[in-house]
Amino acid sequence: MRNLIRRLAGRRQEPRFTSVPAPLRPWHIRERHFNVRRRGLDPVEIRAFLHQVADELTVAQTALAAVQEENVRIKNALRAWQSAQSANRRHR
């Protein structure tokens, strides 16, 4: 789960020298079209799969946004607490 969150957050552990594509969004997946060829894959199955992947990506991105908001809230609460503790120590 941590690896998924790191990937979605865009953190990179090593610098990459290749161009990084824009983050994949659910509508990119839903709007993706493939060339149809004889004896190819069933287009209906492909569309259904792409919609399923897009839905799961939406859930993951929503969860990531919620975690990031909670992280900001906790950091702000910690800063406020540290400031209050610092002020209490100065007045002793």
PDB file of C-alpha atoms in Angstrom:
ATOM      1  CA  MET A   1       0.000   0.000   0.000  1.00  0.00           C
ATOM      2  CA  ARG A   2       2.861   2.370   0.838  1.00  0.00           C
ATOM      3  CA  ASN A   3       4.440   1.747  -2.540  1.00  0.00           C
ATOM      4  CA  LEU A   4       1.156   2.538  -4.262  1.00  0.00           C
ATOM      5  CA  ILE A   5       0.781   5.775  -2.318  1.00  0.00           C
ATOM      6  CA  ARG A   6       4.384   6.765  -3.078  1.00  0.00           C
ATOM      7  CA  ARG A   7       3.861   6.103  -6.767  1.00  0.00           C
ATOM      8  CA  LEU A   8       0.624   8.054  -6.846  1.00  0.00           C
ATOM      9  CA  ALA A   9       2.192  10.910  -4.905  1.00  0.00           C
ATOM     10  CA  GLY A  10       4.856  11.133  -7.594  1.00  0.00           C
ATOM     11  CA  ARG A  11       7.816  10.522  -5.305  1.00  0.00           C
ATOM     12  CA  ARG A  12      10.891   9.265  -7.073  1.00  0.00           C
ATOM     13  CA  GLN A  13      13.670   7.539  -5.231  1.00  0.00           C
ATOM     14  CA  GLU A  14      16.175   7.820  -8.055  1.00  0.00           C
ATOM     15  CA  PRO A  15      16.488  10.606 -10.587  1.00  0.00           C
ATOM     16  CA  ARG A  16      15.238   9.570 -13.981  1.00  0.00           C
ATOM     17  CA  PHE A  17      16.843  10.803 -17.141  1.00  0.00           C
ATOM     18  CA  THR A  18      13.987   9.909 -19.464  1.00  0.00           C
ATOM     19  CA  SER A  19      11.024  12.190 -19.882  1.00  0.00           C
ATOM     20  CA  VAL A  20       8.307  11.385 -17.387  1.00  0.00           C
ATOM     21  CA  PRO A  21       4.810  11.198 -18.864  1.00  0.00           C
ATOM     22  CA  ALA A  22       1.976  13.105 -17.233  1.00  0.00           C
ATOM     23  CA  PRO A  23       0.212  11.222 -14.423  1.00  0.00           C
ATOM     24  CA  LEU A  24      -2.397   8.804 -15.661  1.00  0.00           C
ATOM     25  CA  ARG A  25      -5.935   9.994 -14.975  1.00  0.00           C
ATOM     26  CA  PRO A  26      -9.158   7.974 -15.108  1.00  0.00           C
ATOM     27  CA  TRP A  27     -10.444   9.824 -18.169  1.00  0.00           C
ATOM     28  CA  HIS A  28      -7.205   8.991 -20.013  1.00  0.00           C
ATOM     29  CA  ILE A  29      -7.981   5.332 -19.524  1.00  0.00           C
ATOM     30  CA  ARG A  30     -11.658   5.634 -20.422  1.00  0.00           C
ATOM     31  CA  GLU A  31     -10.937   7.603 -23.603  1.00  0.00           C
ATOM     32  CA  ARG A  32      -8.103   5.366 -24.822  1.00  0.00           C
ATOM     33  CA  HIS A  33      -8.820   3.718 -28.162  1.00  0.00           C
ATOM     34  CA  PHE A  34      -6.959   0.918 -29.867  1.00  0.00           C
ATOM     35  CA  ASN A  35      -6.732  -0.037 -33.502  1.00  0.00           C
ATOM     36  CA  VAL A  36      -9.061  -2.877 -34.448  1.00  0.00           C
ATOM     37  CA  ARG A  37      -7.487  -5.671 -36.455  1.00  0.00           C
ATOM     38  CA  ARG A  38      -8.700  -8.950 -37.780  1.00  0.00           C
ATOM     39  CA  ARG A  39      -8.601 -11.636 -35.139  1.00  0.00           C
ATOM     40  CA  GLY A  40      -7.876  -8.998 -32.535  1.00  0.00           C
ATOM     41  CA  LEU A  41      -9.178  -8.708 -29.020  1.00  0.00           C
ATOM     42  CA  ASP A  42     -12.843  -8.097 -28.275  1.00  0.00           C
ATOM     43  CA  PRO A  43     -13.346  -4.307 -28.154  1.00  0.00           C
ATOM     44  CA  VAL A  44     -16.215  -4.662 -25.657  1.00  0.00           C
ATOM     45  CA  GLU A  45     -13.985  -6.601 -23.256  1.00  0.00           C
ATOM     46  CA  ILE A  46     -11.224  -4.029 -23.634  1.00  0.00           C
ATOM     47  CA  ARG A  47     -13.618  -1.138 -22.906  1.00  0.00           C
ATOM     48  CA  ALA A  48     -15.023  -2.944 -19.850  1.00  0.00           C
ATOM     49  CA  PHE A  49     -11.523  -3.604 -18.537  1.00  0.00           C
ATOM     50  CA  LEU A  50     -10.405  -0.025 -19.129  1.00  0.00           C
ATOM     51  CA  HIS A  51     -13.461   1.264 -17.262  1.00  0.00           C
ATOM     52  CA  GLN A  52     -12.699  -1.076 -14.357  1.00  0.00           C
ATOM     53  CA  VAL A  53      -9.085   0.136 -14.234  1.00  0.00           C
ATOM     54  CA  ALA A  54     -10.238   3.762 -14.403  1.00  0.00           C
ATOM     55  CA  ASP A  55     -12.678   3.196 -11.524  1.00  0.00           C
ATOM     56  CA  GLU A  56      -9.946   1.634  -9.384  1.00  0.00           C
ATOM     57  CA  LEU A  57      -7.596   4.497 -10.231  1.00  0.00           C
ATOM     58  CA  THR A  58     -10.278   6.968  -9.167  1.00  0.00           C
ATOM     59  CA  VAL A  59     -10.615   5.205  -5.799  1.00  0.00           C
ATOM     60  CA  ALA A  60      -6.841   5.177  -5.302  1.00  0.00           C
ATOM     61  CA  GLN A  61      -6.464   8.868  -6.184  1.00  0.00           C
ATOM     62  CA  THR A  62      -9.360   9.807  -3.886  1.00  0.00           C
ATOM     63  CA  ALA A  63      -7.784   7.848  -1.027  1.00  0.00           C
ATOM     64  CA  LEU A  64      -4.435   9.495  -1.700  1.00  0.00           C
ATOM     65  CA  ALA A  65      -5.995  12.965  -1.607  1.00  0.00           C
ATOM     66  CA  ALA A  66      -7.693  12.143   1.707  1.00  0.00           C
ATOM     67  CA  VAL A  67      -4.424  10.898   3.197  1.00  0.00           C
ATOM     68  CA  GLN A  68      -2.588  14.012   2.010  1.00  0.00           C
ATOM     69  CA  GLU A  69      -5.260  16.274   3.541  1.00  0.00           C
ATOM     70  CA  GLU A  70      -5.053  14.360   6.822  1.00  0.00           C
ATOM     71  CA  ASN A  71      -1.276  14.678   6.731  1.00  0.00           C
ATOM     72  CA  VAL A  72      -1.535  18.466   6.377  1.00  0.00           C
ATOM     73  CA  ARG A  73      -4.067  18.612   9.223  1.00  0.00           C
ATOM     74  CA  ILE A  74      -1.830  16.587  11.534  1.00  0.00           C
ATOM     75  CA  LYS A  75       1.245  18.671  10.663  1.00  0.00           C
ATOM     76  CA  ASN A  76      -0.649  21.898  11.390  1.00  0.00           C
ATOM     77  CA  ALA A  77      -1.894  20.515  14.718  1.00  0.00           C
ATOM     78  CA  LEU A  78       1.643  19.475  15.636  1.00  0.00           C
ATOM     79  CA  ARG A  79       3.017  22.926  14.778  1.00  0.00           C
ATOM     80  CA  ALA A  80       0.319  24.568  16.894  1.00  0.00           C
ATOM     81  CA  TRP A  81       1.062  22.245  19.803  1.00  0.00           C
ATOM     82  CA  GLN A  82       4.815  22.870  19.504  1.00  0.00           C
ATOM     83  CA  SER A  83       4.235  26.628  19.459  1.00  0.00           C
ATOM     84  CA  ALA A  84       2.054  26.405  22.559  1.00  0.00           C
ATOM     85  CA  GLN A  85       4.668  24.287  24.338  1.00  0.00           C
ATOM     86  CA  SER A  86       7.388  26.730  23.385  1.00  0.00           C
ATOM     87  CA  ALA A  87       5.336  29.666  24.691  1.00  0.00           C
ATOM     88  CA  ASN A  88       4.650  27.822  27.975  1.00  0.00           C
ATOM     89  CA  ARG A  89       8.363  27.198  28.509  1.00  0.00           C
ATOM     90  CA  ARG A  90       9.227  30.851  27.956  1.00  0.00           C
ATOM     91  CA  HIS A  91       6.728  31.964  30.589  1.00  0.00           C
ATOM     92  CA  ARG A  92       8.022  29.628  33.335  1.00  0.00           C
TER      93      ARG A  92
END
